[in-house]
mmCIF file of C-alpha atoms in Angstrom:
data_model
loop_
_atom_site.group_PDB
_atom_site.id
_atom_site.type_symbol
_atom_site.label_atom_id
_atom_site.label_comp_id
_atom_site.label_asym_id
_atom_site.label_seq_id
_atom_site.Cartn_x
_atom_site.Cartn_y
_atom_site.Cartn_z
ATOM 1 C CA MET A 401 72.561 93.590 65.423
ATOM 2 C CA ALA A 402 72.930 97.325 64.665
ATOM 3 C CA ALA A 403 70.051 99.504 65.492
ATOM 4 C CA GLN A 404 67.888 100.747 62.699
ATOM 5 C CA SER A 405 68.779 104.160 61.673
ATOM 6 C CA VAL A 406 66.002 106.616 60.495
ATOM 7 C CA LEU A 407 66.125 110.067 59.063
ATOM 8 C CA CYS A 408 62.966 112.113 58.664
ATOM 9 C CA GLY A 409 61.584 115.556 58.608
ATOM 10 C CA LEU A 410 58.693 117.897 58.282
ATOM 11 C CA ILE A 411 58.198 120.480 55.467
ATOM 12 C CA GLY A 412 56.025 123.526 56.151
ATOM 13 C CA ASP A 413 56.000 127.225 57.078
ATOM 14 C CA GLY A 414 56.090 128.424 60.705
ATOM 15 C CA ILE A 415 56.447 124.952 62.126
ATOM 16 C CA ASP A 416 58.736 125.795 65.212
ATOM 17 C CA GLY A 417 55.953 124.613 67.544
ATOM 18 C CA SER A 418 55.379 121.281 66.051
ATOM 19 C CA PHE A 419 55.360 118.284 68.285
ATOM 20 C CA SER A 420 56.492 116.084 65.483
ATOM 21 C CA PRO A 421 60.153 115.858 66.183
ATOM 22 C CA THR A 422 59.735 114.948 69.813
ATOM 23 C CA LEU A 423 56.844 112.604 69.155
ATOM 24 C CA HIS A 424 58.699 110.660 66.365
ATOM 25 C CA GLU A 425 62.092 110.620 68.052
ATOM 26 C CA ALA A 426 60.674 109.377 71.471
ATOM 27 C CA GLU A 427 58.771 106.504 69.750
ATOM 28 C CA GLY A 428 61.860 105.689 67.715
ATOM 29 C CA ARG A 429 63.996 105.477 70.905
ATOM 30 C CA ALA A 430 61.339 103.292 72.547
ATOM 31 C CA GLN A 431 61.618 100.959 69.517
ATOM 32 C CA GLY A 432 65.402 100.812 69.785
ATOM 33 C CA MET A 433 66.118 102.901 66.753
ATOM 34 C CA ASN A 434 68.477 105.770 65.953
ATOM 35 C CA TYR A 435 65.702 108.114 64.959
ATOM 36 C CA VAL A 436 66.352 111.608 63.795
ATOM 37 C CA TYR A 437 63.437 114.020 62.779
ATOM 38 C CA ARG A 438 64.265 117.532 61.541
ATOM 39 C CA LEU A 439 62.072 120.521 60.985
ATOM 40 C CA LEU A 440 62.505 121.994 57.451
ATOM 41 C CA ASP A 441 60.840 125.361 57.654
ATOM 42 C CA LEU A 442 60.922 126.703 54.030
ATOM 43 C CA GLU A 443 60.471 130.277 55.397
ATOM 44 C CA ARG A 444 63.923 130.065 57.053
ATOM 45 C CA LEU A 445 65.807 128.011 54.520
ATOM 46 C CA HIS A 446 67.819 129.593 51.738
ATOM 47 C CA GLY A 447 68.781 128.630 48.192
ATOM 48 C CA ALA A 448 67.535 125.459 46.656
ATOM 49 C CA ALA A 449 66.423 124.180 50.046
ATOM 50 C CA ALA A 450 63.896 127.028 50.230
ATOM 51 C CA THR A 451 61.589 125.581 47.614
ATOM 52 C CA VAL A 452 59.472 122.343 47.752
ATOM 53 C CA GLU A 453 61.229 120.925 44.674
ATOM 54 C CA GLY A 454 64.619 121.732 46.152
ATOM 55 C CA ILE A 455 63.900 120.177 49.477
ATOM 56 C CA ILE A 456 62.579 116.990 47.951
ATOM 57 C CA ASP A 457 65.674 116.674 45.676
ATOM 58 C CA LEU A 458 68.057 117.365 48.728
ATOM 59 C CA ALA A 459 66.180 114.828 50.927
ATOM 60 C CA ARG A 460 66.841 112.159 48.214
ATOM 61 C CA GLN A 461 70.481 113.173 48.223
ATOM 62 C CA TRP A 462 70.895 113.263 51.963
ATOM 63 C CA GLY A 463 69.337 109.838 52.370
ATOM 64 C CA PHE A 464 66.159 110.739 54.205
ATOM 65 C CA ASP A 465 63.680 107.832 54.685
ATOM 66 C CA GLY A 466 60.678 110.159 54.657
ATOM 67 C CA LEU A 467 59.111 113.547 55.114
ATOM 68 C CA ASN A 468 55.852 114.836 56.541
ATOM 69 C CA VAL A 469 54.237 117.616 54.678
ATOM 70 C CA THR A 470 52.030 120.285 56.358
ATOM 71 C CA HIS A 471 50.526 123.620 55.314
ATOM 72 C CA PRO A 472 50.761 125.157 52.751
ATOM 73 C CA TYR A 473 52.458 122.389 50.773
ATOM 74 C CA LYS A 474 50.305 119.309 50.710
ATOM 75 C CA GLN A 475 49.095 120.042 47.075
ATOM 76 C CA GLN A 476 52.205 121.653 45.831
ATOM 77 C CA VAL A 477 54.473 118.661 46.787
ATOM 78 C CA MET A 478 52.682 116.298 44.375
ATOM 79 C CA ALA A 479 54.299 117.684 41.492
ATOM 80 C CA TYR A 480 57.734 116.588 42.554
ATOM 81 C CA LEU A 481 56.903 113.035 43.528
ATOM 82 C CA ASP A 482 57.318 109.817 41.474
ATOM 83 C CA GLU A 483 54.141 108.225 42.616
ATOM 84 C CA LEU A 484 50.971 108.654 44.681
ATOM 85 C CA SER A 485 49.194 106.170 46.892
ATOM 86 C CA PRO A 486 45.541 105.580 45.738
ATOM 87 C CA ASP A 487 44.216 107.588 48.670
ATOM 88 C CA ALA A 488 46.535 110.589 48.137
ATOM 89 C CA ALA A 489 45.694 110.562 44.456
ATOM 90 C CA ARG A 490 41.986 110.647 45.249
ATOM 91 C CA LEU A 491 42.334 113.420 47.964
ATOM 92 C CA GLU A 492 44.833 115.401 45.723
ATOM 93 C CA ALA A 493 46.810 115.996 48.997
ATOM 94 C CA VAL A 494 49.978 114.578 50.435
ATOM 95 C CA ASN A 495 51.087 114.813 54.109
ATOM 96 C CA THR A 496 53.698 112.024 54.127
ATOM 97 C CA VAL A 497 56.478 111.201 51.557
ATOM 98 C CA VAL A 498 58.421 107.895 51.623
ATOM 99 C CA PHE A 499 61.801 107.569 49.864
ATOM 100 C CA THR A 500 62.272 104.021 48.620
ATOM 101 C CA GLY A 501 64.458 102.716 45.860
ATOM 102 C CA GLY A 502 65.258 106.093 44.767
ATOM 103 C CA ARG A 503 61.668 107.036 44.326
ATOM 104 C CA ALA A 504 59.447 109.497 46.414
ATOM 105 C CA VAL A 505 55.931 108.098 47.023
ATOM 106 C CA GLY A 506 53.313 110.348 48.493
ATOM 107 C CA HIS A 507 50.738 109.200 50.989
ATOM 108 C CA ASN A 508 47.899 110.834 52.917
ATOM 109 C CA THR A 509 47.571 109.745 56.622
ATOM 110 C CA ASP A 510 45.255 112.566 57.688
ATOM 111 C CA TRP A 511 42.250 110.678 56.623
ATOM 112 C CA THR A 512 43.225 107.494 58.311
ATOM 113 C CA GLY A 513 44.179 109.418 61.499
ATOM 114 C CA PHE A 514 40.747 110.916 61.768
ATOM 115 C CA GLY A 515 38.903 107.689 60.985
ATOM 116 C CA SER A 516 40.989 105.712 63.522
ATOM 117 C CA SER A 517 40.439 108.272 66.148
ATOM 118 C CA LEU A 518 36.678 108.398 65.607
ATOM 119 C CA GLY A 519 36.507 104.601 65.723
ATOM 120 C CA ARG A 520 38.518 104.474 69.015
ATOM 121 C CA GLU A 521 36.787 107.436 70.836
ATOM 122 C CA LEU A 522 33.229 107.255 69.457
ATOM 123 C CA PRO A 523 32.676 103.674 68.431
ATOM 124 C CA GLY A 524 28.918 103.891 68.475
ATOM 125 C CA ALA A 525 28.480 107.254 66.825
ATOM 126 C CA SER A 526 25.725 107.457 64.190
ATOM 127 C CA LEU A 527 27.025 108.551 60.736
ATOM 128 C CA ASP A 528 23.485 108.794 59.371
ATOM 129 C CA ARG A 529 23.762 112.629 58.858
ATOM 130 C CA VAL A 530 27.043 114.471 59.525
ATOM 131 C CA VAL A 531 27.681 118.165 59.153
ATOM 132 C CA GLN A 532 31.315 119.322 58.589
ATOM 133 C CA ILE A 533 32.539 122.828 59.070
ATOM 134 C CA GLY A 534 35.728 123.387 56.845
ATOM 135 C CA ALA A 535 36.657 122.258 53.413
ATOM 136 C CA GLY A 536 40.382 122.996 53.142
ATOM 137 C CA GLY A 537 43.117 120.370 53.054
ATOM 138 C CA ALA A 538 42.229 118.898 56.415
ATOM 139 C CA GLY A 539 38.600 119.100 55.692
ATOM 140 C CA VAL A 540 38.824 117.132 52.450
ATOM 141 C CA ALA A 541 40.623 114.375 54.299
ATOM 142 C CA VAL A 542 38.088 114.377 57.115
ATOM 143 C CA ALA A 543 35.240 114.177 54.645
ATOM 144 C CA TYR A 544 36.867 111.236 52.881
ATOM 145 C CA SER A 545 37.340 109.534 56.174
ATOM 146 C CA ALA A 546 33.778 110.071 57.347
ATOM 147 C CA LEU A 547 32.361 108.703 54.051
ATOM 148 C CA THR A 548 34.796 105.886 54.065
ATOM 149 C CA ARG A 549 33.432 104.891 57.472
ATOM 150 C CA GLY A 550 29.887 104.892 56.123
ATOM 151 C CA ALA A 551 28.385 108.411 56.438
ATOM 152 C CA GLY A 552 25.115 108.299 54.672
ATOM 153 C CA HIS A 553 24.585 112.120 54.321
ATOM 154 C CA LEU A 554 27.325 114.588 54.736
ATOM 155 C CA THR A 555 26.688 118.362 54.448
ATOM 156 C CA VAL A 556 29.879 120.588 54.126
ATOM 157 C CA THR A 557 30.155 124.183 54.616
ATOM 158 C CA ASP A 558 32.964 126.716 54.524
ATOM 159 C CA VAL A 559 33.336 130.507 54.679
ATOM 160 C CA ASP A 560 34.589 129.995 51.134
ATOM 161 C CA LEU A 561 31.529 128.376 49.353
ATOM 162 C CA ASP A 562 33.588 127.532 46.291
ATOM 163 C CA ARG A 563 35.846 125.472 48.496
ATOM 164 C CA ALA A 564 32.888 123.687 50.057
ATOM 165 C CA GLU A 565 31.484 122.903 46.660
ATOM 166 C CA HIS A 566 34.723 121.615 45.316
ATOM 167 C CA CYS A 567 34.857 119.174 48.303
ATOM 168 C CA ARG A 568 31.242 118.243 47.596
ATOM 169 C CA ASP A 569 31.925 117.465 43.950
ATOM 170 C CA THR A 570 35.019 115.485 44.734
ATOM 171 C CA MET A 571 33.173 113.346 47.401
ATOM 172 C CA ARG A 572 30.145 112.805 45.143
ATOM 173 C CA LYS A 573 32.476 111.189 42.462
ATOM 174 C CA LEU A 574 34.222 108.925 45.040
ATOM 175 C CA PHE A 575 31.164 108.029 47.085
ATOM 176 C CA PRO A 576 28.274 107.833 44.668
ATOM 177 C CA GLY A 577 26.152 105.790 47.140
ATOM 178 C CA SER A 578 26.244 108.674 49.807
ATOM 179 C CA VAL A 579 24.469 111.983 49.701
ATOM 180 C CA VAL A 580 26.845 114.828 49.856
ATOM 181 C CA ASP A 581 25.886 118.502 49.661
ATOM 182 C CA ALA A 582 27.245 121.870 50.400
ATOM 183 C CA VAL A 583 25.584 124.968 51.930
ATOM 184 C CA PRO A 584 26.796 128.541 52.599
ATOM 185 C CA ALA A 585 28.027 128.990 56.083
ATOM 186 C CA PRO A 586 25.058 131.282 57.232
ATOM 187 C CA GLU A 587 22.642 128.472 56.450
ATOM 188 C CA ILE A 588 24.188 125.672 58.585
ATOM 189 C CA ALA A 589 21.521 125.748 61.266
ATOM 190 C CA GLY A 590 18.965 123.702 59.230
ATOM 191 C CA PRO A 591 21.299 120.804 58.382
ATOM 192 C CA LEU A 592 22.667 120.894 61.911
ATOM 193 C CA ALA A 593 19.229 120.540 63.405
ATOM 194 C CA ALA A 594 18.851 117.218 61.645
ATOM 195 C CA ALA A 595 22.350 115.899 62.186
ATOM 196 C CA SER A 596 23.677 113.146 64.224
ATOM 197 C CA GLY A 597 27.238 114.564 64.350
ATOM 198 C CA LEU A 598 29.185 117.709 63.707
ATOM 199 C CA ILE A 599 32.857 117.833 62.704
ATOM 200 C CA ASN A 600 35.045 121.155 62.938
ATOM 201 C CA ALA A 601 37.785 121.045 60.438
ATOM 202 C CA THR A 602 38.532 124.693 60.665
ATOM 203 C CA PRO A 603 41.212 126.467 62.845
ATOM 204 C CA ILE A 604 38.652 128.200 64.870
ATOM 205 C CA GLY A 605 39.284 127.309 68.493
ATOM 206 C CA MET A 606 43.060 127.266 68.121
ATOM 207 C CA VAL A 607 45.179 129.751 69.914
ATOM 208 C CA GLY A 608 44.880 132.887 67.759
ATOM 209 C CA PHE A 609 41.571 131.861 66.346
ATOM 210 C CA PRO A 610 39.171 132.503 69.273
ATOM 211 C CA GLY A 611 35.534 131.347 69.237
ATOM 212 C CA THR A 612 33.433 128.430 68.078
ATOM 213 C CA PRO A 613 32.765 127.456 64.408
ATOM 214 C CA VAL A 614 29.003 127.355 65.007
ATOM 215 C CA PRO A 615 26.840 129.066 67.715
ATOM 216 C CA VAL A 616 26.789 126.937 70.841
ATOM 217 C CA ASP A 617 23.100 127.138 71.030
ATOM 218 C CA LEU A 618 23.020 124.964 67.904
ATOM 219 C CA LEU A 619 24.603 122.044 69.965
ATOM 220 C CA ARG A 620 22.442 119.325 71.523
ATOM 221 C CA PRO A 621 23.083 116.399 74.038
ATOM 222 C CA ASP A 622 22.182 113.904 71.187
ATOM 223 C CA LEU A 623 24.711 115.396 68.737
ATOM 224 C CA TRP A 624 28.205 114.051 68.870
ATOM 225 C CA VAL A 625 31.002 116.733 68.127
ATOM 226 C CA ALA A 626 34.462 116.190 66.831
ATOM 227 C CA ASP A 627 37.338 118.711 66.444
ATOM 228 C CA VAL A 628 40.582 118.314 64.519
ATOM 229 C CA ILE A 629 42.270 120.846 66.758
ATOM 230 C CA TYR A 630 44.482 119.282 69.492
ATOM 231 C CA ARG A 631 46.060 122.482 70.910
ATOM 232 C CA PRO A 632 44.274 123.036 73.079
ATOM 233 C CA ILE A 633 43.145 119.640 73.863
ATOM 234 C CA GLU A 634 39.643 120.990 74.806
ATOM 235 C CA THR A 635 38.536 123.674 72.333
ATOM 236 C CA PRO A 636 35.611 126.036 73.257
ATOM 237 C CA LEU A 637 33.421 123.914 70.974
ATOM 238 C CA ILE A 638 34.393 120.664 72.636
ATOM 239 C CA ARG A 639 33.904 122.313 76.011
ATOM 240 C CA ALA A 640 30.425 123.553 75.231
ATOM 241 C CA ALA A 641 29.341 120.202 73.924
ATOM 242 C CA ARG A 642 30.714 118.331 76.790
ATOM 243 C CA ALA A 643 28.870 120.720 79.209
ATOM 244 C CA LEU A 644 25.683 119.559 77.476
ATOM 245 C CA GLY A 645 26.554 115.820 77.915
ATOM 246 C CA ALA A 646 27.201 115.261 74.130
ATOM 247 C CA PRO A 647 29.686 112.801 73.157
ATOM 248 C CA THR A 648 32.920 114.546 72.040
ATOM 249 C CA LEU A 649 36.207 113.790 70.153
ATOM 250 C CA GLY A 650 39.220 116.196 70.441
ATOM 251 C CA GLY A 651 41.858 116.374 67.785
ATOM 252 C CA ALA A 652 44.766 114.677 69.755
ATOM 253 C CA GLY A 653 43.744 111.351 68.588
ATOM 254 C CA MET A 654 43.763 112.338 64.955
ATOM 255 C CA ASN A 655 47.174 114.085 65.262
ATOM 256 C CA VAL A 656 48.765 110.862 66.890
ATOM 257 C CA PHE A 657 47.108 108.293 64.566
ATOM 258 C CA GLN A 658 48.302 110.172 61.500
ATOM 259 C CA ALA A 659 51.760 110.371 63.112
ATOM 260 C CA ALA A 660 51.652 106.701 63.869
ATOM 261 C CA ASP A 661 50.861 105.901 60.359
ATOM 262 C CA ALA A 662 53.585 107.930 59.029
ATOM 263 C CA PHE A 663 56.045 106.379 61.474
ATOM 264 C CA GLN A 664 54.974 102.966 60.200
ATOM 265 C CA LEU A 665 55.441 103.980 56.571
ATOM 266 C CA PHE A 666 58.907 105.467 57.347
ATOM 267 C CA THR A 667 60.217 102.517 59.300
ATOM 268 C CA GLY A 668 58.153 99.414 58.539
ATOM 269 C CA VAL A 669 57.610 99.020 62.261
ATOM 270 C CA THR A 670 54.134 99.349 63.955
ATOM 271 C CA PRO A 671 54.497 101.980 66.683
ATOM 272 C CA ASP A 672 52.752 101.837 70.051
ATOM 273 C CA PHE A 673 49.773 104.245 69.808
ATOM 274 C CA GLU A 674 48.968 104.536 73.508
ATOM 275 C CA ARG A 675 52.535 105.517 74.220
ATOM 276 C CA MET A 676 52.488 108.083 71.552
ATOM 277 C CA TYR A 677 49.088 109.397 72.622
ATOM 278 C CA ALA A 678 50.321 109.770 76.279
ATOM 279 C CA HIS A 679 53.325 111.564 75.029
ATOM 280 C CA VAL A 680 51.221 114.166 73.123
ATOM 281 C CA LEU A 681 49.103 114.725 76.172
ATOM 282 C CA ALA A 682 52.156 115.394 78.115
ATOM 283 C CA LEU A 683 53.660 117.654 75.664
ATOM 284 C CA VAL A 684 50.384 119.831 75.604
ATOM 285 C CA GLU A 685 50.338 119.869 79.248
ATOM 286 C CA GLN A 686 53.906 121.154 79.369
ATOM 287 C CA GLN A 687 53.036 123.843 76.923
ATOM 288 C CA SER A 688 49.975 124.780 78.925
ATOM 289 C CA ARG A 689 51.931 125.168 82.019
ATOM 290 C CA ARG A 690 54.561 127.291 80.394
ATOM 291 C CA ALA A 691 51.921 129.630 78.970
ATOM 292 C CA ALA A 692 50.095 129.999 82.261
#
């Protein structure tokens, strides 16, 4: 029997450092597939391929099985798809496109990625009162995930209060049984003092974005702390919380689970999460050694 052939890619700007090609292709090889994953950086392409509409059309013509979509195109891409999954429609964001029967169908695996990671790493975490910093594309998906898993009270903040309030309004409509509010960033100390968990859905803590999204003196040993960032594996926020003895969740699990969910959508095959997770950790370690 001939090996399954799969052709996928990632749409985004400035994506040279993405782990997606090696992560997907390595799992594809392990599954006995001929798996090719290409970076489609719209900042570097020309002509029709330099637009979201153009790259979607060309991907259809070239026989792509699917595409991942990252910043800044998760909302823009929706206009050029034939269908959205219910979750992508609710979140108004797509990070995975599957081509099937001549149709382009948008999905969102960011929210499932965070939820699966939270359940795996912090299975006993209380979701009674959760504070989330950041309400951008990743933030909306993370809020949706936390509320889907049963968060009773979610407080969202962002340096852009309008964005936080939009996230609040969207989540209130989707989860009428939960309490969702938004506060200005400078007023986060009060909600955080009463919270059982904290989620960072901002880029603060990544290389090039130094610092922590909240002052570390607001952290407590009984406050679990999660971060969506996976490079570095241990952000300053996670390091500070761990030093206090607080339960912590880094962003590597979310990254791998969302990739694993996309892999399954592209191929119809269930990937080995633990193998993919180990691969990401190895890639991060290699990158850290090169940077040292």
